[in-house]
Structures are given as structure tokens and as C-alpha cells.
Amino acid sequence: MTANTTNNTISVDCVIFGYDSGTLNVLLVERMLKDPQNDQEVFSDLTLAGNHIYEHETLDEAAQRILFDLTGLKSIYLEQFKSFAHPDRLKRPNDQLWLSSQGRNPDQRIITVGYYSLLASHDITLEWKGRNVKWQAIADVTDLAFDHMEIFHEALKALRQKLIHEPIGFELLPTKFTLTQLQQVYETILGTTLDKRNFRKKVAKMKYLFPLDEKQKGVAHKPAQLYTFNRDIYEQTKKELFDFNI
Amino acid sequence: MTANTTNNTISVDCVIFGYDSGTLNVLLVERMLKDPQNDQEVFSDLTLAGNHIYEHETLDEAAQRILFDLTGLKSIYLEQFKSFAHPDRLKRPNDQLWLSSQGRNPDQRIITVGYYSLLASHDITLEWKGRNVKWQAIADVTDLAFDHMEIFHEALKALRQKLIHEPIGFELLPTKFTLTQLQQVYETILGTTLDKRNFRKKVAKMKYLFPLDEKQKGVAHKPAQLYTFNRDIYEQTKKELFDFNI
DNA sequence: TTAGTTAGTGTAGTTTTTACAATAAGCAAA
DNA sequence: TTTGCTTATTGTAAAAACTACACTAACTAA
């Protein structure tokens, strides 16, 4: 066992997206600063889930560790999308106060590596390092701490880009899902509406999507066929097309 | 004027691609270690163009600075694609020797942010920080120093990905270019061949490509029409399609 | 003048995309 | 049991895009 020495200049921030019946959410962590004298709240706001890396860790491992601490899950869809190191990224007054209160040097230049990950919105602990954790609809995300708004916006951009070109919508749904749910994921994230019949024609061409011997249960209408996604078959059959979208 | 204090844990590496009549090249910098005792060469190999950032700089600025030092050009196509921070990325014997010879602590964990950029293969200085610089065809790139092979491979992957989905082929050509040249850029980078007539039909739909009142000169055959790319029009007219390639 | 080289163009068959609406299957309430 | 409510599922015709394929045009050099 190696001691987990912390590297104090490199951190990882995870933009954890969760989807729940028509809304795309992000997991946010509460940051509350209390005056050590009188235990009064100085301020309280929200951050992404992030942490410094350990000296023996790779970046991917650090991101996976954060994800695991929050969800207890090991193999979560995770993608590095961009790094952030603006000299002033931690220089707002609240951020400086916070860093000092944590025993960190507020002048230290810190680079953070952004990851985004995809979950169905459940299976998260509601506490992380003694701090409250909650899902927030992406439309309601404002005023995050540090430069986390920028990181969040870039993550969303990267997610949309990826969703257009690769089939990752599945990652936001349970293992078994209906085509209507899948369509809603696309509509929600891309902010469009899609024609149901045409969407299904497109899906019919995906050889890595399999109908199960199982139908939706407990709904007050015609139950939908359940499907599942096979990543192996996808990896085998995918091809890159010469495309350049107008 | 601020002093250019160097940050010793964050660096930027640039994978500079250049295209020249049918070959895609990368710009590499020679690294030669001499024994200070007798001035004998200990080893010599190649690296990407990289540098530590200055404390007052953003990552983009550092990458632009490196590009400017090499080319004298200011507005070059530049894209951050991935960061690298494996704990062992600088641990090979030659790398350790080199770092020590440069007065650096060989145990220091350094994160490097990868950028790739696109040029027509000309307008580079052949020296950079007193070191030789040269273009090398991508097929001949082997055994770079540090983890630069990995960075190079990831850059190439990112470039291909981007080329398929966005019109960046132009960035590798002079301002005025022929459609045959453009087609060759695609064929070279994607490693395919394309039908000339079909390629031109596709190009004809790009509203941001303009034929000039000018033809190719000094060629021993029918001179080709010259075209130019208008980035503003592209930005205005581009749309993201719902695509996910099979 | 001729030979050599690359530029430039059209068409028919096939596939993909688009727009659009009626029936089927389950549950709940009467 | 019947009726109503809700969502699932499916096809078609017209337009657009893609594919495969070969000849003529324009220039230079010999």
C-alpha cells in the first residue's frame, strides 16, 4: 500500500450528467464556508465534483475514484474533454477564502482536467466528503464556484458533439430501455424534436441494439418493447464515414 | 512587463501537422544530450515542440507562443485535444538524464496539455531554442522521447475525427488551393481514395468555398481553378446534424 | 504539331431522408 | 364488460444524396 500523497497542482473535475424522465441533470456538491470563530455560515454555493490527484494516480484513475466515491459504481462512462488552467481561475474572493480555509495556498496555480460522465440519475450517495450532493437540471445551473461554470459549459458542448456522432445516449438510460426513452434522450440533450418513425428507421440500422424478450411493465397503455445496447458489437461494426456535416 | 516566471509542473506540447504534396508531416525537435565533461554525444532523439507555461499565461497562450516561436505566425489553427499526466511519463532513463541535465527535478510530476495545429508545410524556422527542427512524414515517426509517441497518436486520432466532421482540410493548404489539392488532403489524412466527381459534388454544397478569378499557373497541363475558404461564412452556416454514424 | 498530363463534367441506378396518420395494446374508470 | 385514455408501432411516396463510371478540355514541353 502506497500512502496517498496528494499532488497539489493537478486536479480533476467531473461533470456528472444524469438523465431522468425528460431532464438532463448534473451532480453538484455543496460548498459551505463557516467562520471557525462562531460557526456562522460565511457563504454557501455549489461546485462540480472534483479533487486533487494522488501522486501515484493517472488522471483517469483519479476521475474513476471520484466517480466511485459518489456512486459506488466502477465502470461508468467517462471521457476527458478539456483542461483548464487560467491564472485567475481560483481568484474570486469566495474561492480565495475557501482555499485558505482548506489549508491550501490560494496563490498556487492549479490545473484541472475536466471529465464528463454519464449515468442514469440514481445510485448516488447524497453525501461526499461530508458535503451535500444533489442533482440539478442543467437549465438551472448558474453561479458555480471557481471556474466551474466554464467547465460545465464546455462539458455540455463536448457531450452534444459526442452524442451527434457516436451512440452514447444509451449510457444515460438503464440497461433495458424503450425506443421512446432513447428518442427523448436525444431530444432533451440536443434540444430538438425528432420524428418518431424516422427515428426508429435510423435505430433499426444499428446492429448493436437488441430487442429483448421483454416488454415494459406497469404502464397504463400499450407496453413498449425493451431494447439493450451491446458495446462489443458496436466497437466491432462501427466505421468512420467521410462526412463533414455541411 | 511581468517577468516570465516558469511554472514547473505544467507544460504544453504541440503536435504541429504540415501537409506537403501528398504527405502529412509533423514538426519534430531534436534533443541531443552531451556529456559536459568531454562534449561527447550521449544520445540524440526527437521530441514534439513543447514547453513549460509561464505563470501569467493561459494554456492557449503558451501553445500560441510555441507556435509563434517556430513559425513567426500568429493565427494558426490550434486545438487542445488531451492532457497527459501518467506518473511514469518522464521515467525512462534517457528522459531522466535529460531532465537532470536541464536542471530540472526528474521526480517532479509534470502534466502536459496536448495541442495540435495545422499549417501548410513551410514558413518554419529550422531552429528553435538552439535545437534543430524538421518535418517528418507521419509514417516515419517512431521512438519519440518522453511519452510523445502517445501524444502524437492521440493527436492524429483527434485530427482524423475532426476532419471527418468539420471542414479543417483547408487549414493545411495555402489560402488559394485547387479542388484536387483539397481532395488529396482528405485522401492522405484519412487513408482512403475518393472519387473525383463525387468529391466535387460534395464540395459544391459547401457555401463557404469560393472559386477565385484565378487559375493555377506554371503547370504543364490544364490549369485548375483556385478556390478559397471563408471561415466567417462557415461559422454562420454550419449546422450540427443528428448523425451518429452507424 | 504532337504527346503527355491533369482538370473538369453528367447520368442512371440505388439508397437515404423526409413528411405525414391510422391502428394496436394495455390500463383505468364507469 | 365496455368505453375512454394513453402510448406503441408501422408504411409510403416524393425528394435528396450517394455511388459507380469515362470522356473531352486546356495547358506545357519536346
mmCIF file of C-alpha atoms in Angstrom, chain B residues 124-206:
data_model
loop_
_atom_site.group_PDB
_atom_site.id
_atom_site.type_symbol
_atom_site.label_atom_id
_atom_site.label_comp_id
_atom_site.label_asym_id
_atom_site.label_seq_id
_atom_site.Cartn_x
_atom_site.Cartn_y
_atom_site.Cartn_z
ATOM 1 C CA ILE B 124 9.067 27.385 -40.181
ATOM 2 C CA THR B 125 12.366 28.289 -38.687
ATOM 3 C CA LEU B 126 14.813 25.442 -38.741
ATOM 4 C CA GLU B 127 15.998 26.164 -35.283
ATOM 5 C CA TRP B 128 14.196 26.533 -32.001
ATOM 6 C CA LYS B 129 15.923 27.278 -28.721
ATOM 7 C CA GLY B 130 19.192 26.312 -30.363
ATOM 8 C CA ARG B 131 17.845 22.926 -31.390
ATOM 9 C CA ASN B 132 17.323 21.534 -34.862
ATOM 10 C CA VAL B 133 13.798 21.298 -36.129
ATOM 11 C CA LYS B 134 12.484 19.240 -39.009
ATOM 12 C CA TRP B 135 9.381 17.969 -40.714
ATOM 13 C CA GLN B 136 8.916 14.231 -40.632
ATOM 14 C CA ALA B 137 6.327 12.232 -42.548
ATOM 15 C CA ILE B 138 3.879 10.764 -40.072
ATOM 16 C CA ALA B 139 4.554 7.241 -41.314
ATOM 17 C CA ASP B 140 8.175 7.655 -40.236
ATOM 18 C CA VAL B 141 7.506 8.871 -36.725
ATOM 19 C CA THR B 142 8.831 6.307 -34.264
ATOM 20 C CA ASP B 143 10.538 6.381 -30.896
ATOM 21 C CA LEU B 144 9.906 9.905 -29.793
ATOM 22 C CA ALA B 145 11.184 10.977 -26.392
ATOM 23 C CA PHE B 146 9.120 11.031 -23.190
ATOM 24 C CA ASP B 147 5.522 9.922 -23.844
ATOM 25 C CA HIS B 148 5.486 11.863 -27.093
ATOM 26 C CA MET B 149 4.576 8.859 -29.216
ATOM 27 C CA GLU B 150 1.366 8.542 -27.265
ATOM 28 C CA ILE B 151 0.671 12.243 -27.557
ATOM 29 C CA PHE B 152 1.348 12.088 -31.276
ATOM 30 C CA HIS B 153 -1.009 9.126 -31.784
ATOM 31 C CA GLU B 154 -3.779 10.795 -29.833
ATOM 32 C CA ALA B 155 -3.305 13.972 -31.840
ATOM 33 C CA LEU B 156 -3.600 12.077 -35.085
ATOM 34 C CA LYS B 157 -6.745 10.385 -33.863
ATOM 35 C CA ALA B 158 -8.228 13.724 -32.853
ATOM 36 C CA LEU B 159 -7.257 15.265 -36.195
ATOM 37 C CA ARG B 160 -8.909 12.473 -38.184
ATOM 38 C CA GLN B 161 -12.006 12.671 -36.074
ATOM 39 C CA LYS B 162 -12.202 16.413 -36.593
ATOM 40 C CA LEU B 163 -11.510 16.199 -40.318
ATOM 41 C CA ILE B 164 -14.438 13.864 -40.816
ATOM 42 C CA HIS B 165 -16.896 16.144 -39.093
ATOM 43 C CA GLU B 166 -15.638 19.633 -39.765
ATOM 44 C CA PRO B 167 -14.020 21.330 -42.729
ATOM 45 C CA ILE B 168 -10.490 21.842 -41.490
ATOM 46 C CA GLY B 169 -8.725 20.409 -44.527
ATOM 47 C CA PHE B 170 -8.286 23.987 -45.773
ATOM 48 C CA GLU B 171 -6.006 24.790 -42.841
ATOM 49 C CA LEU B 172 -3.353 22.526 -44.297
ATOM 50 C CA LEU B 173 -3.337 24.297 -47.644
ATOM 51 C CA PRO B 174 -2.296 27.737 -48.806
ATOM 52 C CA THR B 175 -5.061 30.342 -48.885
ATOM 53 C CA LYS B 176 -5.642 29.600 -52.545
ATOM 54 C CA PHE B 177 -5.902 25.964 -53.442
ATOM 55 C CA THR B 178 -7.334 23.645 -56.060
ATOM 56 C CA LEU B 179 -10.013 21.051 -55.510
ATOM 57 C CA THR B 180 -7.560 18.317 -56.371
ATOM 58 C CA GLN B 181 -5.274 19.511 -53.611
ATOM 59 C CA LEU B 182 -8.160 19.518 -51.187
ATOM 60 C CA GLN B 183 -9.159 16.038 -52.193
ATOM 61 C CA GLN B 184 -5.590 14.858 -51.669
ATOM 62 C CA VAL B 185 -5.570 16.283 -48.157
ATOM 63 C CA TYR B 186 -8.580 14.149 -47.313
ATOM 64 C CA GLU B 187 -7.194 11.098 -49.001
ATOM 65 C CA THR B 188 -3.857 11.455 -47.274
ATOM 66 C CA ILE B 189 -5.153 12.007 -43.783
ATOM 67 C CA LEU B 190 -7.995 9.536 -43.875
ATOM 68 C CA GLY B 191 -6.000 6.971 -45.809
ATOM 69 C CA THR B 192 -8.679 6.388 -48.435
ATOM 70 C CA THR B 193 -9.211 7.234 -52.041
ATOM 71 C CA LEU B 194 -12.192 9.273 -53.122
ATOM 72 C CA ASP B 195 -13.986 9.550 -56.421
ATOM 73 C CA LYS B 196 -13.165 12.854 -58.068
ATOM 74 C CA ARG B 197 -16.631 13.612 -59.390
ATOM 75 C CA ASN B 198 -18.359 12.660 -56.167
ATOM 76 C CA PHE B 199 -15.913 14.656 -54.114
ATOM 77 C CA ARG B 200 -16.649 17.714 -56.207
ATOM 78 C CA LYS B 201 -20.372 17.263 -55.812
ATOM 79 C CA LYS B 202 -19.894 17.292 -52.072
ATOM 80 C CA VAL B 203 -17.694 20.349 -52.226
ATOM 81 C CA ALA B 204 -20.230 22.119 -54.420
ATOM 82 C CA LYS B 205 -22.641 22.081 -51.496
ATOM 83 C CA MET B 206 -20.236 23.972 -49.251
#
